[in-house]
Amino acid sequence: DVKVTQSSRYLVKRTGEKVFLECVQDMDHENMFWYRQDPGLGLRLIYFSYDVKMKEKGDIPEGYSVSREKKERFSLILESASTNQTSMYLCASSLIADLAKNIQYFGAGTRLSVL
Amino acid sequence: GQNIDQPTEMTATEGAIVQINCTYQTSGFNGLFWYQQHAGEAPTFLSYNVLDGLEEKGRFSSFLSRSKGYSYLLLKELQMKDSASYLCAALDSNYQLIWGAGTKLIIKP
């Protein structure tokens, strides 16, 4: 089974702090994604990556950056956390060979509260 | 713009059948996905449709009409463990997923 692991289930940070959310997948997937999930809204794509050291902006990249130094790891960085970044953050991965079908496998999520 | 619409919440009875509808408007179309998400857990893949028609997978079936921009997920013989949110997502011409807000399904005994 594909396993996508997010380092923390819950995080509480203060406004202005730098925050790192880590995601690791164990199935040698090329594609990795970061989403945020808010009540009443669909999943919104923040950033994605098709390969090591590659990154592409999603729909809402402002206030975020990412890092992919190794194939299995994709990190989301909040340079200076703000209260409007309080949300559930979901990481996902998929095989590049499945581009058309693009089944994404998700981690359990990190619920971030910024106070 | 791109948009996915699905009901916010539905209630059904254990053992019954429920149909969750989804309509989509996207720039191009490369398929329609359904995911299940239990509270506090990761979304998990249920089905993928790219051609018109019904795909059956055990108690769950998914239907697609490309001409109408419409899909539904049909759940039969409902069980309490089917209580979850069901997410509809369409793959656009750039192979990006456009997600609906999800339908919370409540199953009552």
PDB file of C-alpha atoms in Angstrom:
ATOM      1  CA  ASP A   1       0.000   0.000   0.000  1.00  0.00           C
ATOM      2  CA  VAL A   2       1.091   3.552  -0.709  1.00  0.00           C
ATOM      3  CA  LYS A   3       1.919   5.439   2.399  1.00  0.00           C
ATOM      4  CA  VAL A   4       2.059   9.207   2.638  1.00  0.00           C
ATOM      5  CA  THR A   5       3.177  10.425   6.032  1.00  0.00           C
ATOM      6  CA  GLN A   6       2.852  13.945   7.340  1.00  0.00           C
ATOM      7  CA  SER A   7       5.123  14.728  10.243  1.00  0.00           C
ATOM      8  CA  SER A   8       2.546  16.328  12.524  1.00  0.00           C
ATOM      9  CA  ARG A   9      -1.193  15.863  12.967  1.00  0.00           C
ATOM     10  CA  TYR A  10      -1.616  19.082  14.949  1.00  0.00           C
ATOM     11  CA  LEU A  11       0.492  22.224  15.164  1.00  0.00           C
ATOM     12  CA  VAL A  12      -0.028  25.477  17.019  1.00  0.00           C
ATOM     13  CA  LYS A  13       2.147  28.409  15.995  1.00  0.00           C
ATOM     14  CA  ARG A  14       2.271  32.126  16.635  1.00  0.00           C
ATOM     15  CA  THR A  15       1.844  34.861  14.051  1.00  0.00           C
ATOM     16  CA  GLY A  16       5.143  35.619  12.342  1.00  0.00           C
ATOM     17  CA  GLU A  17       6.755  32.254  13.068  1.00  0.00           C
ATOM     18  CA  LYS A  18       8.371  30.241  10.293  1.00  0.00           C
ATOM     19  CA  VAL A  19       6.567  26.926   9.949  1.00  0.00           C
ATOM     20  CA  PHE A  20       7.716  23.727   8.257  1.00  0.00           C
ATOM     21  CA  LEU A  21       5.288  20.994   7.258  1.00  0.00           C
ATOM     22  CA  GLU A  22       6.937  17.788   6.166  1.00  0.00           C
ATOM     23  CA  CYS A  23       5.596  15.044   3.916  1.00  0.00           C
ATOM     24  CA  VAL A  24       7.206  11.733   2.983  1.00  0.00           C
ATOM     25  CA  GLN A  25       5.939   9.065   0.579  1.00  0.00           C
ATOM     26  CA  ASP A  26       7.297   5.560   0.265  1.00  0.00           C
ATOM     27  CA  MET A  27       6.180   4.522  -3.232  1.00  0.00           C
ATOM     28  CA  ASP A  28       8.738   6.283  -5.428  1.00  0.00           C
ATOM     29  CA  HIS A  29       6.082   8.631  -6.818  1.00  0.00           C
ATOM     30  CA  GLU A  30       7.303  11.464  -9.020  1.00  0.00           C
ATOM     31  CA  ASN A  31       4.428  13.870  -8.306  1.00  0.00           C
ATOM     32  CA  MET A  32       3.803  15.474  -4.947  1.00  0.00           C
ATOM     33  CA  PHE A  33       1.233  18.067  -3.954  1.00  0.00           C
ATOM     34  CA  TRP A  34       0.324  20.372  -1.093  1.00  0.00           C
ATOM     35  CA  TYR A  35      -3.304  21.380  -0.554  1.00  0.00           C
ATOM     36  CA  ARG A  36      -5.213  23.236   2.077  1.00  0.00           C
ATOM     37  CA  GLN A  37      -8.707  22.194   3.066  1.00  0.00           C
ATOM     38  CA  ASP A  38     -11.120  24.678   4.604  1.00  0.00           C
ATOM     39  CA  PRO A  39     -14.781  24.191   5.563  1.00  0.00           C
ATOM     40  CA  GLY A  40     -17.147  24.838   2.674  1.00  0.00           C
ATOM     41  CA  LEU A  41     -14.337  24.989   0.130  1.00  0.00           C
ATOM     42  CA  GLY A  42     -12.843  22.324  -2.086  1.00  0.00           C
ATOM     43  CA  LEU A  43      -9.234  21.307  -1.749  1.00  0.00           C
ATOM     44  CA  ARG A  44      -7.070  24.167  -2.986  1.00  0.00           C
ATOM     45  CA  LEU A  45      -3.689  23.450  -4.515  1.00  0.00           C
ATOM     46  CA  ILE A  46      -0.821  25.433  -3.033  1.00  0.00           C
ATOM     47  CA  TYR A  47       2.209  23.965  -4.815  1.00  0.00           C
ATOM     48  CA  PHE A  48       3.129  20.796  -6.632  1.00  0.00           C
ATOM     49  CA  SER A  49       6.281  19.129  -7.849  1.00  0.00           C
ATOM     50  CA  TYR A  50       6.927  16.720 -10.732  1.00  0.00           C
ATOM     51  CA  ASP A  51      10.502  15.925  -9.844  1.00  0.00           C
ATOM     52  CA  VAL A  52      13.310  16.578  -7.414  1.00  0.00           C
ATOM     53  CA  LYS A  53      14.127  20.294  -7.132  1.00  0.00           C
ATOM     54  CA  MET A  54      11.125  21.090  -9.343  1.00  0.00           C
ATOM     55  CA  LYS A  55       8.187  23.125  -8.131  1.00  0.00           C
ATOM     56  CA  GLU A  56       5.140  24.680  -9.699  1.00  0.00           C
ATOM     57  CA  LYS A  57       2.701  27.165  -8.207  1.00  0.00           C
ATOM     58  CA  GLY A  58      -0.836  26.040  -7.673  1.00  0.00           C
ATOM     59  CA  ASP A  59      -3.892  28.196  -7.204  1.00  0.00           C
ATOM     60  CA  ILE A  60      -2.947  29.824  -3.879  1.00  0.00           C
ATOM     61  CA  PRO A  61       0.870  29.976  -3.520  1.00  0.00           C
ATOM     62  CA  GLU A  62       1.026  33.377  -1.798  1.00  0.00           C
ATOM     63  CA  GLY A  63       2.611  33.178   1.639  1.00  0.00           C
ATOM     64  CA  TYR A  64       3.997  29.689   1.035  1.00  0.00           C
ATOM     65  CA  SER A  65       7.121  28.122  -0.417  1.00  0.00           C
ATOM     66  CA  VAL A  66       8.172  24.508  -0.940  1.00  0.00           C
ATOM     67  CA  SER A  67      11.269  22.391  -1.069  1.00  0.00           C
ATOM     68  CA  ARG A  68      11.906  19.054  -2.745  1.00  0.00           C
ATOM     69  CA  GLU A  69      15.496  17.996  -2.240  1.00  0.00           C
ATOM     70  CA  LYS A  70      14.738  14.261  -2.326  1.00  0.00           C
ATOM     71  CA  LYS A  71      12.167  12.366  -4.350  1.00  0.00           C
ATOM     72  CA  GLU A  72      10.333  11.031  -1.326  1.00  0.00           C
ATOM     73  CA  ARG A  73      10.094  14.293   0.626  1.00  0.00           C
ATOM     74  CA  PHE A  74       8.136  17.465  -0.075  1.00  0.00           C
ATOM     75  CA  SER A  75       8.163  20.276   2.455  1.00  0.00           C
ATOM     76  CA  LEU A  76       5.770  23.190   2.756  1.00  0.00           C
ATOM     77  CA  ILE A  77       7.123  26.353   4.358  1.00  0.00           C
ATOM     78  CA  LEU A  78       5.187  29.248   5.778  1.00  0.00           C
ATOM     79  CA  GLU A  79       7.793  31.998   5.875  1.00  0.00           C
ATOM     80  CA  SER A  80       5.844  34.164   8.325  1.00  0.00           C
ATOM     81  CA  ALA A  81       2.689  32.497   9.550  1.00  0.00           C
ATOM     82  CA  SER A  82      -0.517  34.518   9.635  1.00  0.00           C
ATOM     83  CA  THR A  83      -3.900  33.779  11.182  1.00  0.00           C
ATOM     84  CA  ASN A  84      -5.496  33.308   7.740  1.00  0.00           C
ATOM     85  CA  GLN A  85      -3.204  30.329   7.239  1.00  0.00           C
ATOM     86  CA  THR A  86      -4.992  28.434   9.975  1.00  0.00           C
ATOM     87  CA  SER A  87      -6.224  25.388   8.072  1.00  0.00           C
ATOM     88  CA  MET A  88      -5.940  21.670   7.400  1.00  0.00           C
ATOM     89  CA  TYR A  89      -2.954  20.951   5.156  1.00  0.00           C
ATOM     90  CA  LEU A  90      -2.968  17.807   3.048  1.00  0.00           C
ATOM     91  CA  CYS A  91      -0.041  16.304   1.187  1.00  0.00           C
ATOM     92  CA  ALA A  92      -0.555  13.916  -1.740  1.00  0.00           C
ATOM     93  CA  SER A  93       1.533  11.968  -4.213  1.00  0.00           C
ATOM     94  CA  SER A  94       0.928  10.238  -7.546  1.00  0.00           C
ATOM     95  CA  LEU A  95       2.748   8.370 -10.288  1.00  0.00           C
ATOM     96  CA  ILE A  96       3.710  10.420 -13.319  1.00  0.00           C
ATOM     97  CA  ALA A  97       2.774   7.469 -15.489  1.00  0.00           C
ATOM     98  CA  ASP A  98      -0.785   7.962 -14.266  1.00  0.00           C
ATOM     99  CA  LEU A  99      -0.955  11.509 -15.594  1.00  0.00           C
ATOM    100  CA  ALA A 100      -4.338  10.984 -17.194  1.00  0.00           C
ATOM    101  CA  LYS A 101      -5.858   8.954 -14.399  1.00  0.00           C
ATOM    102  CA  ASN A 102      -3.801  10.841 -11.797  1.00  0.00           C
ATOM    103  CA  ILE A 103      -4.884   8.928  -8.705  1.00  0.00           C
ATOM    104  CA  GLN A 104      -3.557  10.871  -5.761  1.00  0.00           C
ATOM    105  CA  TYR A 105      -2.695   9.266  -2.432  1.00  0.00           C
ATOM    106  CA  PHE A 106      -3.092  11.486   0.575  1.00  0.00           C
ATOM    107  CA  GLY A 107      -1.555  11.861   3.983  1.00  0.00           C
ATOM    108  CA  ALA A 108      -3.781  12.184   7.036  1.00  0.00           C
ATOM    109  CA  GLY A 109      -3.280  15.935   7.173  1.00  0.00           C
ATOM    110  CA  THR A 110      -1.780  18.511   9.503  1.00  0.00           C
ATOM    111  CA  ARG A 111      -4.197  20.780  11.313  1.00  0.00           C
ATOM    112  CA  LEU A 112      -2.364  24.081  11.772  1.00  0.00           C
ATOM    113  CA  SER A 113      -3.590  26.802  14.103  1.00  0.00           C
ATOM    114  CA  VAL A 114      -1.891  30.191  13.935  1.00  0.00           C
ATOM    115  CA  LEU A 115      -2.572  32.369  16.957  1.00  0.00           C
TER     116      LEU A 115
ATOM    117  CA  GLY B   1     -14.226  29.921 -14.464  1.00  0.00           C
ATOM    118  CA  GLN B   2     -13.905  26.366 -13.275  1.00  0.00           C
ATOM    119  CA  ASN B   3     -16.443  25.062 -10.827  1.00  0.00           C
ATOM    120  CA  ILE B   4     -17.612  21.879  -9.127  1.00  0.00           C
ATOM    121  CA  ASP B   5     -20.993  21.719  -7.377  1.00  0.00           C
ATOM    122  CA  GLN B   6     -22.170  19.033  -5.004  1.00  0.00           C
ATOM    123  CA  PRO B   7     -24.627  19.073  -2.087  1.00  0.00           C
ATOM    124  CA  THR B   8     -23.186  20.083   1.267  1.00  0.00           C
ATOM    125  CA  GLU B   9     -24.843  17.374   3.319  1.00  0.00           C
ATOM    126  CA  MET B  10     -27.100  14.342   2.857  1.00  0.00           C
ATOM    127  CA  THR B  11     -28.736  11.952   5.288  1.00  0.00           C
ATOM    128  CA  ALA B  12     -29.678   8.346   4.586  1.00  0.00           C
ATOM    129  CA  THR B  13     -30.718   5.231   6.466  1.00  0.00           C
ATOM    130  CA  GLU B  14     -28.605   2.148   7.060  1.00  0.00           C
ATOM    131  CA  GLY B  15     -29.344  -0.487   4.401  1.00  0.00           C
ATOM    132  CA  ALA B  16     -30.759   2.043   1.930  1.00  0.00           C
ATOM    133  CA  ILE B  17     -29.378   3.511  -1.312  1.00  0.00           C
ATOM    134  CA  VAL B  18     -28.111   7.064  -1.735  1.00  0.00           C
ATOM    135  CA  GLN B  19     -27.045   9.027  -4.813  1.00  0.00           C
ATOM    136  CA  ILE B  20     -24.612  11.925  -4.477  1.00  0.00           C
ATOM    137  CA  ASN B  21     -24.646  14.268  -7.460  1.00  0.00           C
ATOM    138  CA  CYS B  22     -21.849  16.388  -8.850  1.00  0.00           C
ATOM    139  CA  THR B  23     -21.886  18.903 -11.694  1.00  0.00           C
ATOM    140  CA  TYR B  24     -18.735  20.361 -13.151  1.00  0.00           C
ATOM    141  CA  GLN B  25     -17.546  23.138 -15.435  1.00  0.00           C
ATOM    142  CA  THR B  26     -13.891  22.938 -16.392  1.00  0.00           C
ATOM    143  CA  SER B  27     -11.505  24.113 -19.082  1.00  0.00           C
ATOM    144  CA  GLY B  28     -11.231  20.833 -20.915  1.00  0.00           C
ATOM    145  CA  PHE B  29     -11.937  17.504 -19.275  1.00  0.00           C
ATOM    146  CA  ASN B  30      -9.803  14.464 -18.622  1.00  0.00           C
ATOM    147  CA  GLY B  31     -11.892  12.547 -16.141  1.00  0.00           C
ATOM    148  CA  LEU B  32     -13.939  12.679 -12.957  1.00  0.00           C
ATOM    149  CA  PHE B  33     -12.859  11.331  -9.584  1.00  0.00           C
ATOM    150  CA  TRP B  34     -14.644  10.442  -6.384  1.00  0.00           C
ATOM    151  CA  TYR B  35     -12.806  10.269  -3.080  1.00  0.00           C
ATOM    152  CA  GLN B  36     -14.032   9.285   0.372  1.00  0.00           C
ATOM    153  CA  GLN B  37     -12.820  11.135   3.461  1.00  0.00           C
ATOM    154  CA  HIS B  38     -13.679  10.017   6.972  1.00  0.00           C
ATOM    155  CA  ALA B  39     -13.510  12.728   9.607  1.00  0.00           C
ATOM    156  CA  GLY B  40      -9.909  13.469  10.554  1.00  0.00           C
ATOM    157  CA  GLU B  41      -8.505  11.082   7.962  1.00  0.00           C
ATOM    158  CA  ALA B  42      -6.926  11.201   4.513  1.00  0.00           C
ATOM    159  CA  PRO B  43      -9.105  11.248   1.394  1.00  0.00           C
ATOM    160  CA  THR B  44      -8.997   7.856  -0.327  1.00  0.00           C
ATOM    161  CA  PHE B  45      -9.663   7.123  -3.991  1.00  0.00           C
ATOM    162  CA  LEU B  46     -13.014   5.539  -4.852  1.00  0.00           C
ATOM    163  CA  SER B  47     -13.517   5.814  -8.594  1.00  0.00           C
ATOM    164  CA  TYR B  48     -12.472   7.381 -11.879  1.00  0.00           C
ATOM    165  CA  ASN B  49     -14.693   7.910 -14.942  1.00  0.00           C
ATOM    166  CA  VAL B  50     -13.593   9.335 -18.248  1.00  0.00           C
ATOM    167  CA  LEU B  51     -16.154   7.735 -20.583  1.00  0.00           C
ATOM    168  CA  ASP B  52     -19.919   8.115 -20.370  1.00  0.00           C
ATOM    169  CA  GLY B  53     -21.720   5.462 -18.421  1.00  0.00           C
ATOM    170  CA  LEU B  54     -21.809   3.586 -15.178  1.00  0.00           C
ATOM    171  CA  GLU B  55     -18.824   1.956 -13.476  1.00  0.00           C
ATOM    172  CA  GLU B  56     -19.711  -0.516 -10.754  1.00  0.00           C
ATOM    173  CA  LYS B  57     -17.375  -1.499  -7.962  1.00  0.00           C
ATOM    174  CA  GLY B  58     -19.042  -3.566  -5.289  1.00  0.00           C
ATOM    175  CA  ARG B  59     -21.543  -1.496  -3.316  1.00  0.00           C
ATOM    176  CA  PHE B  60     -20.329   1.699  -4.963  1.00  0.00           C
ATOM    177  CA  SER B  61     -21.037   2.814  -8.538  1.00  0.00           C
ATOM    178  CA  SER B  62     -20.108   6.001 -10.364  1.00  0.00           C
ATOM    179  CA  PHE B  63     -21.805   7.491 -13.389  1.00  0.00           C
ATOM    180  CA  LEU B  64     -20.627  10.108 -15.868  1.00  0.00           C
ATOM    181  CA  SER B  65     -22.352  12.155 -18.565  1.00  0.00           C
ATOM    182  CA  ARG B  66     -19.763  14.313 -20.337  1.00  0.00           C
ATOM    183  CA  SER B  67     -22.371  16.131 -22.432  1.00  0.00           C
ATOM    184  CA  LYS B  68     -24.215  17.229 -19.292  1.00  0.00           C
ATOM    185  CA  GLY B  69     -21.143  17.865 -17.130  1.00  0.00           C
ATOM    186  CA  TYR B  70     -22.659  15.570 -14.544  1.00  0.00           C
ATOM    187  CA  SER B  71     -21.644  12.664 -12.381  1.00  0.00           C
ATOM    188  CA  TYR B  72     -23.092  10.770  -9.469  1.00  0.00           C
ATOM    189  CA  LEU B  73     -21.847   8.336  -6.885  1.00  0.00           C
ATOM    190  CA  LEU B  74     -24.316   5.624  -5.925  1.00  0.00           C
ATOM    191  CA  LEU B  75     -23.912   3.821  -2.636  1.00  0.00           C
ATOM    192  CA  LYS B  76     -26.001   0.703  -2.040  1.00  0.00           C
ATOM    193  CA  GLU B  77     -26.727  -1.287   1.122  1.00  0.00           C
ATOM    194  CA  LEU B  78     -25.502   1.571   3.237  1.00  0.00           C
ATOM    195  CA  GLN B  79     -23.465   0.758   6.305  1.00  0.00           C
ATOM    196  CA  MET B  80     -22.667   2.979   9.272  1.00  0.00           C
ATOM    197  CA  LYS B  81     -19.017   3.030   8.182  1.00  0.00           C
ATOM    198  CA  ASP B  82     -20.089   4.833   4.982  1.00  0.00           C
ATOM    199  CA  SER B  83     -20.630   7.969   7.061  1.00  0.00           C
ATOM    200  CA  ALA B  84     -17.989  10.257   5.574  1.00  0.00           C
ATOM    201  CA  SER B  85     -17.486  13.149   3.200  1.00  0.00           C
ATOM    202  CA  TYR B  86     -17.464  12.344  -0.504  1.00  0.00           C
ATOM    203  CA  LEU B  87     -15.315  14.565  -2.684  1.00  0.00           C
ATOM    204  CA  CYS B  88     -15.910  15.049  -6.399  1.00  0.00           C
ATOM    205  CA  ALA B  89     -12.995  16.277  -8.525  1.00  0.00           C
ATOM    206  CA  ALA B  90     -12.613  16.908 -12.262  1.00  0.00           C
ATOM    207  CA  LEU B  91      -9.338  16.738 -14.163  1.00  0.00           C
ATOM    208  CA  ASP B  92      -9.002  19.718 -16.480  1.00  0.00           C
ATOM    209  CA  SER B  93      -7.100  20.129 -19.757  1.00  0.00           C
ATOM    210  CA  ASN B  94      -3.855  20.808 -17.851  1.00  0.00           C
ATOM    211  CA  TYR B  95      -4.318  17.598 -15.850  1.00  0.00           C
ATOM    212  CA  GLN B  96      -5.002  19.613 -12.718  1.00  0.00           C
ATOM    213  CA  LEU B  97      -7.710  18.459 -10.324  1.00  0.00           C
ATOM    214  CA  ILE B  98     -10.560  20.864  -9.588  1.00  0.00           C
ATOM    215  CA  TRP B  99     -12.220  19.856  -6.330  1.00  0.00           C
ATOM    216  CA  GLY B 100     -15.735  20.222  -5.030  1.00  0.00           C
ATOM    217  CA  ALA B 101     -16.302  21.184  -1.385  1.00  0.00           C
ATOM    218  CA  GLY B 102     -17.465  17.681  -0.553  1.00  0.00           C
ATOM    219  CA  THR B 103     -20.761  16.118   0.517  1.00  0.00           C
ATOM    220  CA  LYS B 104     -21.050  15.042   4.123  1.00  0.00           C
ATOM    221  CA  LEU B 105     -23.087  11.832   4.246  1.00  0.00           C
ATOM    222  CA  ILE B 106     -24.769  10.983   7.535  1.00  0.00           C
ATOM    223  CA  ILE B 107     -26.059   7.445   7.961  1.00  0.00           C
ATOM    224  CA  LYS B 108     -28.772   6.849  10.545  1.00  0.00           C
ATOM    225  CA  PRO B 109     -29.651   3.440  12.000  1.00  0.00           C
TER     226      PRO B 109
END
